[in-house]
Amino acid sequence: MKSYRTIDMTSLLTVPSVIQWEEAGASLAIALGKYLELCNSLGTSSLGEGAHPDDLVKRIDFKLESMHSVMDQQLAQARSTLFKTRNEITSPVHRLPDEILVDIFTHVVYSPPNACDHDGVAEMGDHLHQIYRCVYALLGVCSRWQKVIKNRRTFWSIIPVLQAPQSVDFESWEIYEKYRQAMLISLERARGCFLDIAAVLVPGFSSECFDLLKGHLPRIRTINVIASGPDDINCVMDVILQGSSLPSSLSELSIYQTQVEHYRVPEERDAIYSPESPDLVRFNELLRSLAVLRINGAHIHWETLAFSHRLTKLRLQAINLGTDHAMVTRLRHTLASATGLRELEIVSVRSFRSSNSGIQTFFTGPFVPNNLESLVLDDLCINTLIHLLSLSYIPSRPHRLILHLTPNARFFNLTERTREFNEFISILQPVLSKRAVHTLCIHRGIELTAKLLASLIESVPKLHTLLLDQRVLTTEHCNALKRPETENEPHSSSYPSFKCLRFSQVTIEDIVAFRNMVASHSHSMEQLILGGHIQTLSLWGLEDYCTGDDRDTDREIISLFENIVPDFRLTGSEYVPLEYQHDVWQLW
């Protein structure tokens, strides 16, 4: 005997929307029934009443083409809508609370782009496009998801100002209008919450986009702008500075500008504001209110600046600071007022030395604040690096020093587009031996023999983390990184006890020597991250295995290290860590 599911209609009868739907359906059924009866009798009745056959045919054709076409379309749409509603309601996702959906959507929308790919960091423009592609993809899934996305202001708080060119032709007008509408929609749906402005500008962009922000200045929390020159930066900042009052909620400012030629000293025309500009005072006032400031390529009159205790993070990147002497003077003056600074990042900053002088320092005492917790020195020429290393040491309160060595470290930076090659390891060693380097990141392009690598590592005995990228690790290189042991001093303090080793895109020629090197640090090692090529011996000779290509082979590699390293991670052979992508301007 078949069992039929019974539907309890009593609970539904009390819902007004269901009652209205059922009543409308019942009325429609009655009307259609009556209409069907009249259709059946139309020919006989109308002709019997004297209707002309030609007139009747014309009337029927008209109704079939007009009313019946509309009815067919509406009934099909009603059926489709009911099926869609039914499927949404019966879906397990429908039973999830809005808060759970918001958490899931947040992870989808804001997760780091290409996190599992070898391109681990995205340019700001690409990241913005990804965020809004995700948002609009979620909007199109179902009405409930659409409602959740539209009603959560946090999904619209990033206001995109994307490459809005002047509307000189129809195509550029369409692009301009598309980006303008995206900006307006985000401003409308982010009503009441703090705003994060992300602008990627092309030369000749329309300033009208920024005029739209004037009514929202009190809600702006962060500004991140990419532009090609100081005039474009001016256009953005004018909107902020010319308001009746500065936005009190603004806490982060990130400015990316194409760098002034690295081979010459900056001139007044390179600056965002000249010393005589009336806007410079307002600009400095704005800087004093910030907690985070990132500057790439833009020239500022540093001697006129004064920060406040609010500033906790400062990133200076691709900036020309003149001679070594001028650089230290400007940094000392600029940072003297940043008493609350905790994180300082100096990346690709250039200073010059005269071609006939050696390395020398002109000052005594550090140029960094006493409360500094972390200092990043990345992609610096040797003359710049030596001065910053020598003059950033605070014996009474050491900070975490993160040092990146790129091919620029091999050169003295001279004026007039010239550089002078140097034996940078021998120059660095005496300076590094006086500093407690926490993290050392050696980029590709720096050729290091096993002997030079050992010499460099011995000069940083307190090293916590070592990163190597795109490097062939021979047996000799592995032995150079192996911690020496003697009978009297099994764990010598004169050689680093690595806690973290990170190798990306490396080629390991001797996996046994590599494992022995890792094992020599087992008493201190907390993490090992490995990705690249591992040479193995087979019946056909030496073969290169690319990590991540085969699950079974990966398991064999993992088994070699899981018992000697608490946290071992195997990455793809082409994975590029964030630490090696300093030139990528992100959606901070």
PDB file of N, CA and C in Angstrom, residues 116-118 502-506 528-533 546-550 554 558 568-577:
ATOM      1  N   CYS A 116      46.685  29.922  -3.104  1.00  0.00           N
ATOM      2  CA  CYS A 116      47.287  28.612  -3.330  1.00  0.00           C
ATOM      3  C   CYS A 116      48.114  28.581  -4.616  1.00  0.00           C
ATOM      4  N   ASP A 117      48.163  29.681  -5.332  1.00  0.00           N
ATOM      5  CA  ASP A 117      48.895  29.753  -6.585  1.00  0.00           C
ATOM      6  C   ASP A 117      50.310  30.244  -6.322  1.00  0.00           C
ATOM      7  N   HIS A 118      51.143  30.215  -7.371  1.00  0.00           N
ATOM      8  CA  HIS A 118      52.509  30.707  -7.174  1.00  0.00           C
ATOM      9  C   HIS A 118      52.548  32.223  -7.126  1.00  0.00           C
ATOM     10  N   ARG A 502      62.728  28.641   5.544  1.00  0.00           N
ATOM     11  CA  ARG A 502      61.758  28.716   4.452  1.00  0.00           C
ATOM     12  C   ARG A 502      62.515  28.733   3.123  1.00  0.00           C
ATOM     13  N   PHE A 503      62.309  27.689   2.354  1.00  0.00           N
ATOM     14  CA  PHE A 503      62.984  27.563   1.070  1.00  0.00           C
ATOM     15  C   PHE A 503      61.933  27.518  -0.034  1.00  0.00           C
ATOM     16  N   SER A 504      62.036  28.430  -0.998  1.00  0.00           N
ATOM     17  CA  SER A 504      61.081  28.474  -2.106  1.00  0.00           C
ATOM     18  C   SER A 504      61.821  28.417  -3.436  1.00  0.00           C
ATOM     19  N   GLN A 505      61.275  27.641  -4.366  1.00  0.00           N
ATOM     20  CA  GLN A 505      61.835  27.507  -5.714  1.00  0.00           C
ATOM     21  C   GLN A 505      63.312  27.100  -5.682  1.00  0.00           C
ATOM     22  N   VAL A 506      63.683  26.309  -4.689  1.00  0.00           N
ATOM     23  CA  VAL A 506      65.073  25.865  -4.579  1.00  0.00           C
ATOM     24  C   VAL A 506      65.247  24.539  -5.313  1.00  0.00           C
ATOM     25  N   LEU A 528      59.512  24.332   9.118  1.00  0.00           N
ATOM     26  CA  LEU A 528      60.244  24.210   7.862  1.00  0.00           C
ATOM     27  C   LEU A 528      59.233  24.272   6.722  1.00  0.00           C
ATOM     28  N   ILE A 529      59.440  25.227   5.810  1.00  0.00           N
ATOM     29  CA  ILE A 529      58.600  25.357   4.619  1.00  0.00           C
ATOM     30  C   ILE A 529      59.489  25.115   3.411  1.00  0.00           C
ATOM     31  N   LEU A 530      59.083  24.188   2.556  1.00  0.00           N
ATOM     32  CA  LEU A 530      59.935  23.759   1.451  1.00  0.00           C
ATOM     33  C   LEU A 530      59.127  23.674   0.160  1.00  0.00           C
ATOM     34  N   GLY A 531      59.693  24.231  -0.900  1.00  0.00           N
ATOM     35  CA  GLY A 531      59.089  24.128  -2.221  1.00  0.00           C
ATOM     36  C   GLY A 531      60.151  24.276  -3.288  1.00  0.00           C
ATOM     37  N   GLY A 532      60.050  23.478  -4.345  1.00  0.00           N
ATOM     38  CA  GLY A 532      61.038  23.576  -5.413  1.00  0.00           C
ATOM     39  C   GLY A 532      61.266  22.237  -6.082  1.00  0.00           C
ATOM     40  N   HIS A 533      62.522  21.952  -6.392  1.00  0.00           N
ATOM     41  CA  HIS A 533      62.898  20.736  -7.111  1.00  0.00           C
ATOM     42  C   HIS A 533      63.864  19.922  -6.252  1.00  0.00           C
ATOM     43  N   CYS A 546      59.320  17.924  -8.891  1.00  0.00           N
ATOM     44  CA  CYS A 546      58.719  19.212  -8.527  1.00  0.00           C
ATOM     45  C   CYS A 546      57.739  18.990  -7.384  1.00  0.00           C
ATOM     46  N   THR A 547      57.991  19.619  -6.258  1.00  0.00           N
ATOM     47  CA  THR A 547      57.097  19.450  -5.111  1.00  0.00           C
ATOM     48  C   THR A 547      55.687  19.877  -5.488  1.00  0.00           C
ATOM     49  N   GLY A 548      54.741  19.090  -5.013  1.00  0.00           N
ATOM     50  CA  GLY A 548      53.338  19.368  -5.294  1.00  0.00           C
ATOM     51  C   GLY A 548      52.799  18.659  -6.511  1.00  0.00           C
ATOM     52  N   ASP A 549      53.677  17.966  -7.283  1.00  0.00           N
ATOM     53  CA  ASP A 549      53.221  17.318  -8.517  1.00  0.00           C
ATOM     54  C   ASP A 549      52.588  15.956  -8.282  1.00  0.00           C
ATOM     55  N   ASP A 550      53.013  15.264  -7.238  1.00  0.00           N
ATOM     56  CA  ASP A 550      52.515  13.907  -6.999  1.00  0.00           C
ATOM     57  C   ASP A 550      52.292  13.709  -5.506  1.00  0.00           C
ATOM     58  N   ASP A 554      55.049  13.395  -2.494  1.00  0.00           N
ATOM     59  CA  ASP A 554      55.010  14.427  -1.447  1.00  0.00           C
ATOM     60  C   ASP A 554      54.963  13.789  -0.065  1.00  0.00           C
ATOM     61  N   ILE A 558      57.470  14.367   3.049  1.00  0.00           N
ATOM     62  CA  ILE A 558      56.968  14.782   4.367  1.00  0.00           C
ATOM     63  C   ILE A 558      57.450  13.828   5.452  1.00  0.00           C
ATOM     64  N   PHE A 568      55.967  21.120   9.482  1.00  0.00           N
ATOM     65  CA  PHE A 568      56.593  21.010   8.167  1.00  0.00           C
ATOM     66  C   PHE A 568      55.536  21.216   7.090  1.00  0.00           C
ATOM     67  N   ARG A 569      55.835  22.123   6.155  1.00  0.00           N
ATOM     68  CA  ARG A 569      54.883  22.422   5.084  1.00  0.00           C
ATOM     69  C   ARG A 569      55.580  22.302   3.736  1.00  0.00           C
ATOM     70  N   LEU A 570      54.914  21.602   2.832  1.00  0.00           N
ATOM     71  CA  LEU A 570      55.435  21.433   1.482  1.00  0.00           C
ATOM     72  C   LEU A 570      54.581  22.276   0.535  1.00  0.00           C
ATOM     73  N   THR A 571      55.217  23.171  -0.212  1.00  0.00           N
ATOM     74  CA  THR A 571      54.488  24.043  -1.133  1.00  0.00           C
ATOM     75  C   THR A 571      54.753  23.620  -2.571  1.00  0.00           C
ATOM     76  N   GLY A 572      54.038  24.241  -3.501  1.00  0.00           N
ATOM     77  CA  GLY A 572      54.283  23.992  -4.910  1.00  0.00           C
ATOM     78  C   GLY A 572      55.664  24.462  -5.320  1.00  0.00           C
ATOM     79  N   SER A 573      56.173  23.896  -6.393  1.00  0.00           N
ATOM     80  CA  SER A 573      57.554  24.189  -6.798  1.00  0.00           C
ATOM     81  C   SER A 573      57.735  25.623  -7.280  1.00  0.00           C
ATOM     82  N   GLU A 574      56.655  26.307  -7.665  1.00  0.00           N
ATOM     83  CA  GLU A 574      56.770  27.671  -8.173  1.00  0.00           C
ATOM     84  C   GLU A 574      56.164  28.699  -7.227  1.00  0.00           C
ATOM     85  N   TYR A 575      55.844  28.300  -6.025  1.00  0.00           N
ATOM     86  CA  TYR A 575      55.232  29.233  -5.077  1.00  0.00           C
ATOM     87  C   TYR A 575      56.223  30.329  -4.694  1.00  0.00           C
ATOM     88  N   VAL A 576      55.746  31.581  -4.765  1.00  0.00           N
ATOM     89  CA  VAL A 576      56.579  32.740  -4.421  1.00  0.00           C
ATOM     90  C   VAL A 576      56.017  33.374  -3.153  1.00  0.00           C
ATOM     91  N   PRO A 577      56.718  33.299  -2.028  1.00  0.00           N
ATOM     92  CA  PRO A 577      56.205  33.883  -0.783  1.00  0.00           C
ATOM     93  C   PRO A 577      56.079  35.395  -0.866  1.00  0.00           C
TER      94      PRO A 577
END
